[in-house]
Coordinates of C-alpha atoms in Angstrom, one line a residue:
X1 CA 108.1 108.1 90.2
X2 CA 104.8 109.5 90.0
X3 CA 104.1 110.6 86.6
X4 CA 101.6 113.3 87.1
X5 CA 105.0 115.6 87.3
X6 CA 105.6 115.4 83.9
X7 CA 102.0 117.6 84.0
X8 CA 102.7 120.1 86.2
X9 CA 103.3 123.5 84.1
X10 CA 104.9 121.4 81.9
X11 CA 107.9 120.5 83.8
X12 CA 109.0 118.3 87.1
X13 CA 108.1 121.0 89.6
X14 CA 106.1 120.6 92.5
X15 CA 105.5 121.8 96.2
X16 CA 108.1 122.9 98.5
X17 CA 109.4 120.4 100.7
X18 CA 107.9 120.7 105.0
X19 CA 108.9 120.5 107.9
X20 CA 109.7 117.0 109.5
X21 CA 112.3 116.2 112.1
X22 CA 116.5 116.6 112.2
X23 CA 118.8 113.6 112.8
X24 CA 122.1 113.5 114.6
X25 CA 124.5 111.2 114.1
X26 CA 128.0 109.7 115.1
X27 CA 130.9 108.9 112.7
X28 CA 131.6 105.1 112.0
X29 CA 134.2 103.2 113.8
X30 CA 133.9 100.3 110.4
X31 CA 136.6 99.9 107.8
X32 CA 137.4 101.5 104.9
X33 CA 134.5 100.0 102.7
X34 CA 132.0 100.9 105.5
X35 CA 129.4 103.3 103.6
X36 CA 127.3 104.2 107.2
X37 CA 127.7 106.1 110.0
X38 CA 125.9 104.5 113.1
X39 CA 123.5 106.0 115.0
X40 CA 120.9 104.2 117.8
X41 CA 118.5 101.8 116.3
X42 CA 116.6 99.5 117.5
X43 CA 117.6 96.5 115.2
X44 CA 121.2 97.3 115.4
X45 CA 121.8 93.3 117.2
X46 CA 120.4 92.0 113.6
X47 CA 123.8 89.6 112.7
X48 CA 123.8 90.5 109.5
X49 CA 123.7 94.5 110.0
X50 CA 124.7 96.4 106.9
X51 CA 127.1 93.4 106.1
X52 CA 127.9 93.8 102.5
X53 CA 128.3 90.5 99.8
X54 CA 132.1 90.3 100.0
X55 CA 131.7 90.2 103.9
X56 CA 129.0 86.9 103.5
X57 CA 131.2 85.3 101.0
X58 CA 134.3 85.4 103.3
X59 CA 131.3 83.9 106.3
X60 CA 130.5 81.1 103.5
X61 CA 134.5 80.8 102.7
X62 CA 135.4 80.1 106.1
X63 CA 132.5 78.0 106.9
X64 CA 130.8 80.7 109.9
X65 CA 127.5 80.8 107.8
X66 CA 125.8 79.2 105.2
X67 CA 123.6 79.9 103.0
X68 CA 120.7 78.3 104.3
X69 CA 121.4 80.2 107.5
X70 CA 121.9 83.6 105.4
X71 CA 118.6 82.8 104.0
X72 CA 116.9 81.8 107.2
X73 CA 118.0 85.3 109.0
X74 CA 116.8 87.4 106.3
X75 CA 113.2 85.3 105.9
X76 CA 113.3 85.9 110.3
X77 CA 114.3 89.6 110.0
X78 CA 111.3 89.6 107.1
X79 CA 108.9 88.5 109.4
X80 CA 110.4 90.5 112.1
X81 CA 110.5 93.4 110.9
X82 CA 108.4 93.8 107.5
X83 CA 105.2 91.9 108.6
X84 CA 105.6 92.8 112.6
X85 CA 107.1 95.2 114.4
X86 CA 107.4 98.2 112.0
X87 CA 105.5 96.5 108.9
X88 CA 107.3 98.1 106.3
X89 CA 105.1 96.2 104.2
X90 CA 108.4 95.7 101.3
X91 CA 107.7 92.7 100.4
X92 CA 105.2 91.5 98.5
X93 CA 106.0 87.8 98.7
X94 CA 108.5 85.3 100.0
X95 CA 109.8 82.9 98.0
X96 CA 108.7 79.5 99.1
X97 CA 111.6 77.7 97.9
X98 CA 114.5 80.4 99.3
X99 CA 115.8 77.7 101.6
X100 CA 115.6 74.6 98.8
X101 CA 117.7 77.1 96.6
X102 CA 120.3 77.9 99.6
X103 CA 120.8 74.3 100.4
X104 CA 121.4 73.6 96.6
X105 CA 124.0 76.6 96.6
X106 CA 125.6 74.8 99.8
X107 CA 125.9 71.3 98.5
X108 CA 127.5 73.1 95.3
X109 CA 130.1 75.2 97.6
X110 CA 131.0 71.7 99.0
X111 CA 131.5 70.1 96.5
X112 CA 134.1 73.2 95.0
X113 CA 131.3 74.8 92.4
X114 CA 131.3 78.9 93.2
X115 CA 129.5 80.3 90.3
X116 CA 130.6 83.5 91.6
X117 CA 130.4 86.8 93.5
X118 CA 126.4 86.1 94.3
X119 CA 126.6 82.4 94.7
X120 CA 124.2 81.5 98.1
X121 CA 123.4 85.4 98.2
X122 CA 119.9 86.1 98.8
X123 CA 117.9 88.4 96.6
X124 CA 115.2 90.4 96.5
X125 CA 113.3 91.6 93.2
X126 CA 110.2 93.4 92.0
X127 CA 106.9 92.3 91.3
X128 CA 107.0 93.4 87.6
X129 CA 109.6 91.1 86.9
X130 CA 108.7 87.4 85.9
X131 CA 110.1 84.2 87.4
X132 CA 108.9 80.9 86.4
X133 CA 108.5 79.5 90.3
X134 CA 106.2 79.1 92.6
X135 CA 105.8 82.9 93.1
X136 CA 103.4 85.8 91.1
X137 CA 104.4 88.1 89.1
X138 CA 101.6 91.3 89.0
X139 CA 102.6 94.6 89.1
X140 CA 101.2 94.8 91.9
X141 CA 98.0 94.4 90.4
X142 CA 94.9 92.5 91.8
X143 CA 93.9 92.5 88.1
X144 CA 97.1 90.0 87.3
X145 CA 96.6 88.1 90.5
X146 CA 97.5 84.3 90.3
X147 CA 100.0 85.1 87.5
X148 CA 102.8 82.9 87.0
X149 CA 105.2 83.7 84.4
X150 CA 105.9 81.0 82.0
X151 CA 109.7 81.9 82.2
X152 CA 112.2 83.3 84.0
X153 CA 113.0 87.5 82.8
X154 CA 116.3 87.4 81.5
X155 CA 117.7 88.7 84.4
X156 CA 116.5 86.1 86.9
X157 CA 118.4 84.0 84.4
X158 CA 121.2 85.8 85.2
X159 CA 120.9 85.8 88.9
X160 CA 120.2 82.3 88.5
X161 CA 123.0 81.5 86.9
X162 CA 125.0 83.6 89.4
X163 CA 124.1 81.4 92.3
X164 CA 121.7 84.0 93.9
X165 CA 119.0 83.6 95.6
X166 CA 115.9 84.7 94.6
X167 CA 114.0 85.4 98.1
X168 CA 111.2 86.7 97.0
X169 CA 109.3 89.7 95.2
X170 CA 109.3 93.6 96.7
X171 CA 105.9 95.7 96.5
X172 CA 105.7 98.6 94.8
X173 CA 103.4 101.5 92.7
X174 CA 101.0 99.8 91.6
X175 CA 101.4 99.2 87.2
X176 CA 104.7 100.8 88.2
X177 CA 103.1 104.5 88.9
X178 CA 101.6 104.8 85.8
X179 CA 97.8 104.3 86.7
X180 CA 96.5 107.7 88.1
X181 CA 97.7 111.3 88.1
X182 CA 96.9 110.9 91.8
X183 CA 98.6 108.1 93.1
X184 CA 100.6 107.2 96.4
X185 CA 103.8 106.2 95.7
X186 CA 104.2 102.6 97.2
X187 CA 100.7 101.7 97.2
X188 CA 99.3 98.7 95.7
X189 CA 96.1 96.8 95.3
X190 CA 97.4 93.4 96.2
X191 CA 100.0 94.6 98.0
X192 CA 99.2 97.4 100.7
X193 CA 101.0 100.4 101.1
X194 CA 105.0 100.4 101.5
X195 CA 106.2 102.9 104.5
X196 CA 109.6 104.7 104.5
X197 CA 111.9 103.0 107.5
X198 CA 113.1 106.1 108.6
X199 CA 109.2 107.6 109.1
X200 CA 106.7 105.3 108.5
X201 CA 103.7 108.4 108.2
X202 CA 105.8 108.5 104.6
X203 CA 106.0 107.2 101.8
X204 CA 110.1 106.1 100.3
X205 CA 109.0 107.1 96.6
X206 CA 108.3 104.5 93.7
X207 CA 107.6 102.5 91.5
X208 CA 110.5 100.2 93.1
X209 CA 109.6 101.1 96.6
X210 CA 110.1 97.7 98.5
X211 CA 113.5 97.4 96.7
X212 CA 114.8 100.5 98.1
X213 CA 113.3 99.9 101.8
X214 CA 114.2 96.3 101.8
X215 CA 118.1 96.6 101.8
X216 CA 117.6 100.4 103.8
X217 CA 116.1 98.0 106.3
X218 CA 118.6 95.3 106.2
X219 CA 116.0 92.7 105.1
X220 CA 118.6 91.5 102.3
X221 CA 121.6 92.5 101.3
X222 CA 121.0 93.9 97.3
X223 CA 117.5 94.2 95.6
X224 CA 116.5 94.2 91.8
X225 CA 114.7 97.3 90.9
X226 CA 113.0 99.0 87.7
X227 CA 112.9 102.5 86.5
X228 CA 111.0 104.2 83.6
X229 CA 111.8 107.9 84.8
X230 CA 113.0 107.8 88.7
X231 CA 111.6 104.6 89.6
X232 CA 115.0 103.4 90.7
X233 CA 116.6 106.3 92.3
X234 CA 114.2 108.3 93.7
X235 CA 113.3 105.1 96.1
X236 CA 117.1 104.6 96.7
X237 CA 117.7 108.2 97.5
X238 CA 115.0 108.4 100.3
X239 CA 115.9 105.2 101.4
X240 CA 119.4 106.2 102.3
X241 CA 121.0 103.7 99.7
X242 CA 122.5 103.4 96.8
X243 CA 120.6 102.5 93.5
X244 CA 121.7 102.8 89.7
X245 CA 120.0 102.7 86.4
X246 CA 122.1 102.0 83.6
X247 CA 122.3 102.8 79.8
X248 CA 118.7 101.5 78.7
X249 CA 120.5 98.8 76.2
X250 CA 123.0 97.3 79.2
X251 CA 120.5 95.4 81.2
X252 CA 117.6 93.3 79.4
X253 CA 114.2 94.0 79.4
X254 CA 112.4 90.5 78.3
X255 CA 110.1 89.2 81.0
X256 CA 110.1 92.5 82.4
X257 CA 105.9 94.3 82.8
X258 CA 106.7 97.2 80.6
X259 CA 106.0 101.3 80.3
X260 CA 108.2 102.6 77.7
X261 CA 110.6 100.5 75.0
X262 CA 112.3 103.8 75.2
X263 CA 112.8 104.5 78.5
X264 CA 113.0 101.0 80.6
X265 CA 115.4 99.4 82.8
X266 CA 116.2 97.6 85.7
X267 CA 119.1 97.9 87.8
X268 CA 121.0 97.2 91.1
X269 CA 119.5 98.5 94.3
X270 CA 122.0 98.0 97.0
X271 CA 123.8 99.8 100.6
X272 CA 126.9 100.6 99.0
X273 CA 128.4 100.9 96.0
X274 CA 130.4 98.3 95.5
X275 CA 127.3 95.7 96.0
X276 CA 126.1 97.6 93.1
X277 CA 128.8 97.4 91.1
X278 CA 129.1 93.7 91.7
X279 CA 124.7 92.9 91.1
X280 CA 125.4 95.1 87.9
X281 CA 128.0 93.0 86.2
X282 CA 125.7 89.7 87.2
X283 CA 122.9 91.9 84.9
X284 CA 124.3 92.4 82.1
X285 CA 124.4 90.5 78.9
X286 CA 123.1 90.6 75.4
X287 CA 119.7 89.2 74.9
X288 CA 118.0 88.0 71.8
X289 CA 114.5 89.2 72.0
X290 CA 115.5 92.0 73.7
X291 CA 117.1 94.0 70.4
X292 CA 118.7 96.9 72.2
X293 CA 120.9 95.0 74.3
X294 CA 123.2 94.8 70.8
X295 CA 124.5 97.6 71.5
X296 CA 126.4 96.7 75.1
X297 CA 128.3 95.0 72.6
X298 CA 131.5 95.7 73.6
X299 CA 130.6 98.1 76.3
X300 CA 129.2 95.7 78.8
X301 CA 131.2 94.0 81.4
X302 CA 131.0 91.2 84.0
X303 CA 133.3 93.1 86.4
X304 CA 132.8 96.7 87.6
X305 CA 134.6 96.7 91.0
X306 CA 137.9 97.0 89.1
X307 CA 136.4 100.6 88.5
X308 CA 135.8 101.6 92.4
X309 CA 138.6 104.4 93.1
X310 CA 138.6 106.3 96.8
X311 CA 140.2 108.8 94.3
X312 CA 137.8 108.7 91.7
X313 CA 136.9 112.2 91.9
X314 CA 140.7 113.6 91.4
X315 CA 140.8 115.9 88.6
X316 CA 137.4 115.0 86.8
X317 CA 135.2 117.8 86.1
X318 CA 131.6 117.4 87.4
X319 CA 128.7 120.0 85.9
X320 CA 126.3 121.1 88.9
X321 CA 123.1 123.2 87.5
X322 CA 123.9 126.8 88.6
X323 CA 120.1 127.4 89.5
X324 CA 119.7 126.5 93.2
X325 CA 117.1 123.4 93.5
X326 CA 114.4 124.2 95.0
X327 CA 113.6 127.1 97.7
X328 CA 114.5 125.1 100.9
X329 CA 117.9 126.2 102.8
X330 CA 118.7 123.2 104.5
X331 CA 118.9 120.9 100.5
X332 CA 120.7 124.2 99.5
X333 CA 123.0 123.5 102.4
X334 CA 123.2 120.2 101.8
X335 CA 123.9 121.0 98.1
X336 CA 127.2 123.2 99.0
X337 CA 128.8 120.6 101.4
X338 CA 128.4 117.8 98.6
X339 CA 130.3 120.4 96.4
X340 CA 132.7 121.0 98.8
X341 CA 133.1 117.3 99.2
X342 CA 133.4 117.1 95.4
X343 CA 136.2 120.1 95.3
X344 CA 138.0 118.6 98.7
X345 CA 138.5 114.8 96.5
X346 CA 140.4 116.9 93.6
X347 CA 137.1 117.9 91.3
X348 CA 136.4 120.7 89.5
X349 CA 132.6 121.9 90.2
X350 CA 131.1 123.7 86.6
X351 CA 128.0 125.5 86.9
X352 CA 126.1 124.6 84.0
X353 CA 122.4 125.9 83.1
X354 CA 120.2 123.0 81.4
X355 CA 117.5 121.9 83.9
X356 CA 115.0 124.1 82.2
X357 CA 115.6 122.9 78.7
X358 CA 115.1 119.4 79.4
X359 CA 112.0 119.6 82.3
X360 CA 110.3 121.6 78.8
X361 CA 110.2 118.1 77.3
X362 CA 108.3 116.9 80.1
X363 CA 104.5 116.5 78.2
X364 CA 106.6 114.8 74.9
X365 CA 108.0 112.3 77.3
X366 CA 104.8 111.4 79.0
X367 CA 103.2 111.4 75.5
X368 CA 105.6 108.9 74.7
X369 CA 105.3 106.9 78.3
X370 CA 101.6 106.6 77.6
X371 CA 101.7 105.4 73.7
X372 CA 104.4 103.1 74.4
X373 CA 102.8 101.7 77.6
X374 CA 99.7 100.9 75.8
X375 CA 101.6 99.0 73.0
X376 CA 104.0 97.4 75.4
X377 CA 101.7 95.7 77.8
X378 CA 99.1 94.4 75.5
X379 CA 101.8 92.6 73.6
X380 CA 103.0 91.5 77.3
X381 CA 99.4 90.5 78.2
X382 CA 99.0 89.0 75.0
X383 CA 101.7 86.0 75.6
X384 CA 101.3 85.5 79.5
X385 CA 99.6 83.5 81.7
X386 CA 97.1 85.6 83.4
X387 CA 93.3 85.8 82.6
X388 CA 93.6 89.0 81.9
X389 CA 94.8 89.4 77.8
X390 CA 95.0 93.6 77.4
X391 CA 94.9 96.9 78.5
X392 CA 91.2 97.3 78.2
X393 CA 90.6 94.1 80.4
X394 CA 92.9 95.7 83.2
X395 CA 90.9 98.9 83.2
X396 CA 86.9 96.6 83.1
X397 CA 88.6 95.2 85.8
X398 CA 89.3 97.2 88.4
X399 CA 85.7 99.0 87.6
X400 CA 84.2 95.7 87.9
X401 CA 86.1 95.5 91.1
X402 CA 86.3 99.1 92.6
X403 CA 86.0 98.6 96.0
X404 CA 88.9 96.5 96.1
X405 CA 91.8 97.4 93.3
X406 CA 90.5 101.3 93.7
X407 CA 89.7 101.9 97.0
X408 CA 91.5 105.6 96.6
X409 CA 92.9 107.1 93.7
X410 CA 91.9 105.7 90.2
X411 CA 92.9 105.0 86.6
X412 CA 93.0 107.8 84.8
X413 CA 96.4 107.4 83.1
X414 CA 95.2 103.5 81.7
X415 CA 92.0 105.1 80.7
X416 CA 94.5 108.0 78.5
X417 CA 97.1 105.6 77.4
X418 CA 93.8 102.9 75.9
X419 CA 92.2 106.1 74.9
X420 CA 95.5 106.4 72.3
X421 CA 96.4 105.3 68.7
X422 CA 99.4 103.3 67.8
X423 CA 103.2 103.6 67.6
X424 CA 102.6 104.9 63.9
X425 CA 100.5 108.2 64.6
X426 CA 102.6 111.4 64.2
X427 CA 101.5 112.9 67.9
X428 CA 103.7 109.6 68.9
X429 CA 106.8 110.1 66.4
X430 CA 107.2 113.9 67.1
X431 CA 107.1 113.3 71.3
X432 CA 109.6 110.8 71.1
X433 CA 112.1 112.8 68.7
X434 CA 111.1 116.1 71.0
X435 CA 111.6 113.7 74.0
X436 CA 114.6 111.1 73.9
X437 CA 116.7 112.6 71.4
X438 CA 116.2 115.9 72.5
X439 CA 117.5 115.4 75.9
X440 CA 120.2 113.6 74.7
X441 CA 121.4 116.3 72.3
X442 CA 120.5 118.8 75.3
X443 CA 123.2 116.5 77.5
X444 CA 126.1 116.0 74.8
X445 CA 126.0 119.1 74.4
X446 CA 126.3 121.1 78.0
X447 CA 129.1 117.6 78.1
X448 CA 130.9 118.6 75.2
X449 CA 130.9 122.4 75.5
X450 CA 132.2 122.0 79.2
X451 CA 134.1 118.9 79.0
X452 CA 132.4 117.2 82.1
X453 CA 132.9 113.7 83.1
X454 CA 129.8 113.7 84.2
X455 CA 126.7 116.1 85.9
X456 CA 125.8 115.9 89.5
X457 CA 123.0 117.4 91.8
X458 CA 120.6 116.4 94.4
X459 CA 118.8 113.3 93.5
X460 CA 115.2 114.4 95.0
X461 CA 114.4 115.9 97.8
X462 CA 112.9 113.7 101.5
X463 CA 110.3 111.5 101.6
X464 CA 106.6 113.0 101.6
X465 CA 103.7 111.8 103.5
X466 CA 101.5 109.1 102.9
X467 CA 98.2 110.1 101.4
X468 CA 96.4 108.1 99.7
X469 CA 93.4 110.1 99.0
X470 CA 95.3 112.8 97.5
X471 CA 98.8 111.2 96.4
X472 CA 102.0 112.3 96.6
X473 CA 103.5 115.7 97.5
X474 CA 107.5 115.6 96.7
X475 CA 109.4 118.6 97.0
X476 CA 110.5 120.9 93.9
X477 CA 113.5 119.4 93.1
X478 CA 113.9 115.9 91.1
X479 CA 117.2 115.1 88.7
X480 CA 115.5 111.6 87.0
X481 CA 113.8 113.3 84.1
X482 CA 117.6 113.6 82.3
X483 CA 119.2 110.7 82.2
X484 CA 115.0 108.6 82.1
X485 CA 114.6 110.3 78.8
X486 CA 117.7 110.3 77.2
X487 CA 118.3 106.5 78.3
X488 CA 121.6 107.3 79.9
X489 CA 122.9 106.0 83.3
X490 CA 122.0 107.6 86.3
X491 CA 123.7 106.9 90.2
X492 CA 122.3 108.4 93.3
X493 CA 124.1 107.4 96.6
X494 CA 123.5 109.0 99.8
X495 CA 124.2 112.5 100.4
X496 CA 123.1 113.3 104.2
X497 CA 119.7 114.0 106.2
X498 CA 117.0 117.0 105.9
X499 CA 114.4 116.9 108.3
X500 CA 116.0 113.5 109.3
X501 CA 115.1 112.1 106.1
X502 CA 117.5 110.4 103.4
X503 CA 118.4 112.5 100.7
X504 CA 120.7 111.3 97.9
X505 CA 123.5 113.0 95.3
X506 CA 123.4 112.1 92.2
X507 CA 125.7 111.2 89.1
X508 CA 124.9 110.8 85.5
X509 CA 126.5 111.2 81.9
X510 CA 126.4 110.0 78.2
X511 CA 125.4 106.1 77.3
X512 CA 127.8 103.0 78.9
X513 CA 129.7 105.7 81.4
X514 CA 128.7 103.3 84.7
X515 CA 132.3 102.3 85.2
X516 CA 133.0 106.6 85.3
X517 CA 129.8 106.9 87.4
X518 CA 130.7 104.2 90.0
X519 CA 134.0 105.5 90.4
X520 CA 132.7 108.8 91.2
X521 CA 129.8 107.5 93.4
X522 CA 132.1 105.6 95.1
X523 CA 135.0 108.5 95.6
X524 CA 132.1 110.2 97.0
X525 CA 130.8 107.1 99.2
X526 CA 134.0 106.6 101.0
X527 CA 134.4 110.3 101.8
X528 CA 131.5 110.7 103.3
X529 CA 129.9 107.6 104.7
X530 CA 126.5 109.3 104.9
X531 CA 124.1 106.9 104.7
X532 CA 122.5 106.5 108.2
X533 CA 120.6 103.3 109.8
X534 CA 116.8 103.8 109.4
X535 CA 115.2 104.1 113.0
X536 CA 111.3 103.1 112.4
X537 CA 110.0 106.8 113.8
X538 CA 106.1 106.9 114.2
X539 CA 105.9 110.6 114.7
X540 CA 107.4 114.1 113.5
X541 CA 109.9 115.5 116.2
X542 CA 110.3 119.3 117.3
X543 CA 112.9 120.9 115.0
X544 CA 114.3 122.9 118.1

């Protein structure tokens, strides 16, 4: 997300969401694990139409599809849909060996080698993380262009491993929104702007914005995204999808473009739940020279779908901040029917007062962001492939080269983070006790002293409009800051439309509670089925 919030008297307030255009919609006539309700759409022929990874196993299984011919739909619908018709602009770049890898997953299905629940599934992931192929790995970055990573992240091991199929890299905020106080959230210098599917005058959040447009749009089935502080759900919540960032220790880091050793994570990015749940478990894994990962040691878990209960929410106890979000009626009346949903599926809603406490540590934990994204990406620089060896050359640069990598907004936030000391000075030490432990004592405790399961509230409010003179102009209400800067897992899933615009519910608690959070998420999920096709608009509508 953009991290000029953290600045903004101190806390993650902003402006007051406006005025854009109402949706209608239709229930679903789909089965039980059908997250969406249908409404009309102009793709809605697309074969493989919110089809979920258990439904294109079963098509593999029974011989109906491939995954060549997965693969070979979702490069057409790419092409279709991304770099034509609507231009999205998700993706950053296709993978040039997508089909080679499919065929390689079919001759292995023949011959009775499933690796498992991804095998022949194509992928999508961000351009922060590495893979040692034919593709670049930049950021986003004109400054890292040409870049190819000397080894696969961890993670694409993983997927790798898993039989996915890495298709290629989304776009996103450019260093991960953390290069001006004035940014455009899905903007990049190599890669363009990213639009919102469901209004393409806005913007669907950051930094992971072509991972949360690419499965909104159908363009794959499950994308790998990043978060720092809202990075990951923020762009699933206005995407109308589902997105989770877990415990910052459960998924590595290594071969990852960092901000904060504290703070970063990636995570699944997916239409429903239960593809999340499944992508998770493929994450997972303790990693060597990632040192935090130690302590998913018995926590972490190569199978969360066993946790996905339509009854989830019976009898928990869920903690909603009693102060209203924001001033706007229509996410306060979107607020009460989630809790009614919530109180319908056996829960017990607790008002709980915290918000305040924790938005307080918002200049410690961009004081901490900044040190630690100075420290982390020179040591990146440092061992990788590009020309470009440090924070400093990034900044020379892109003056060097204004017209193209800074066209609108600037570098500010690289010119304060190279303008800091190290990891040892005390400004650093106090922010990120003040910071990360702080929130986390803030959370135990309003867990504890109420006995939640886990805390809930709108995940942000709609998409705002692309400017990219000016940068971004989100409502006043955003739930990322707690569970970024405390490190703990975090779930938005879809919670209905404002202005005809996604907006997503949230879930979070203490460190390693995914499989509580999923179960809730999904309780919630199959309830409701709220999420909504996107349907490309061009232009605001008349509220009457």
């Amino acid at each position: 997300m953009n991290r000029r919030n953290f600045l903004w008297n101190g806390s993650l307030a902003g402006l007051s969401v406006s005025a854009f255009s109402l949706g209608a919609c239709k229930e679903s006539k789909k089965g039980a694990e059908s997250s969406v309700k249908d409404i009309a759409s102009p793709q809605d022929s697309f074969p493989l139409m919110e089809i979920t990874i258990e439904d294109l196993q079963q098509k593999m299984k029974e011989g109906s599809m491939t995954a060549v011919s997965i693969t070979q739909l979702y490069l057409d619908r790419i092409l279709q849909i991304d770099k034509s018709g609507p231009k999205l602009n998700s993706i950053i770049e296709i993978n040039p060996d997508a089909l080679s890898i499919a065929a390689e997953m079919d001759n292995e299905r023949k011959a009775g080698n499933i690796r498992g629940s991804l095998h022949g599934i194509p992928v999508l992931i961000k351009d922060n993380i590495d893979t040692a192929d034919k593709m670049q790995t930049t950021a986003g970055s004109l400054a890292l262009e040409g870049h190819i990573a000397k080894e696969d992240a961890f993670i694409v091991k993983q997927l790798r491993l898993a039989g996915a199929v890495i298709l290629g890299k989304t776009n996103l905020s450019e260093w991960a929104n953390f290069r001006s106080t004035s940014s455009c959230s899905g903007w990049s210098s190599r890669g363009g702007q990213t639009k919102s599917a469901y209004l393409l005058t806005h913007n669907p959040c950051g930094s992971s914005s072509g991972s949360g447009v690419a499965p909104s749009a159908n363009l794959c089935v499950v994308a790998i995204g990043t978060e720092t502080d809202g990075s990951i759900t923020c762009p699933a919540a206005v995407s109308g999808i589902v997105g989770l960032k877990p415990t910052v220790g459960l998924v590595s880091r290594t071969g990852i473009i960092p901000i904060s050793h504290t703070q970063d994570t990636a995570g699944p990015m997916a239409r429903t739940v239960r593809d999340t749940a499944i992508l998770l478990g493929v994450l997972t894994g303790i990693d060597e020279n990632d040192e935090i990962t130690r302590t998913s040691e018995g926590k972490k878990l190569e199978d969360y779908t066993k946790f996905l209960d339509t009854e989830g929410l019976k009898g928990k106890r869920i903690g909603i901040e009693k102060e209203l979000p924001g001033k706007n009626h229509y996410m306060h009346a979107l607020l009460a029917k989630a809790k009614d949903v919530l109180r319908s599926k056996g829960a017990e809603v607790i008002e709980v007062s915290y918000l305040k406490r924790i938005n307080d540590l918002g200049n410690d934990e961009y004081n901490v962001l900044k040190y630690e994204f100075k420290a982390g990406l020179n040591k990146y620089l440092a061992n990788a492939n590009a020309k470009i060896k440090s924070l400093k050359e990034v900044i020379e640069f892109n003056k060097a080269n204004e017209d193209r990598a800074m066209p609108y907004f600037k570098q500010e936030t690289l010119e304060a983070c190279e303008a800091l000391g190290t990891l040892d000075t005390k400004e650093y030490k106090d922010a990120l006790k003040n910071s990360h432990k702080g929130s986390q004592v803030i959370i135990d405790g309003i867990l504890k002293e109420h006995k939640l399961d886990a805390i809930s509230g709108l995940t942000m409010g709609p998409a705002c409009s692309i400017d990219l003179w000016y940068g971004d102009r989100w409502g006043d209400v955003f739930l990322t800051a707690p569970a970024a800067s405390s490190g703990y897992p975090h779930i938005t899933v879809p919670c209905g439309m404002v202005y005809g615009l996604p907006v997503g519910l949230s879930f979070y608690g203490p460190a390693y509670s995914e499989p509580t959070l999923l179960s809730l998420a999904y309780s919630y999920e199959q309830a409701t089925k709220n999420r909504q096709l996107p349907t490309y608009k061009t232009q605001l509508e008349s509220l009457s």
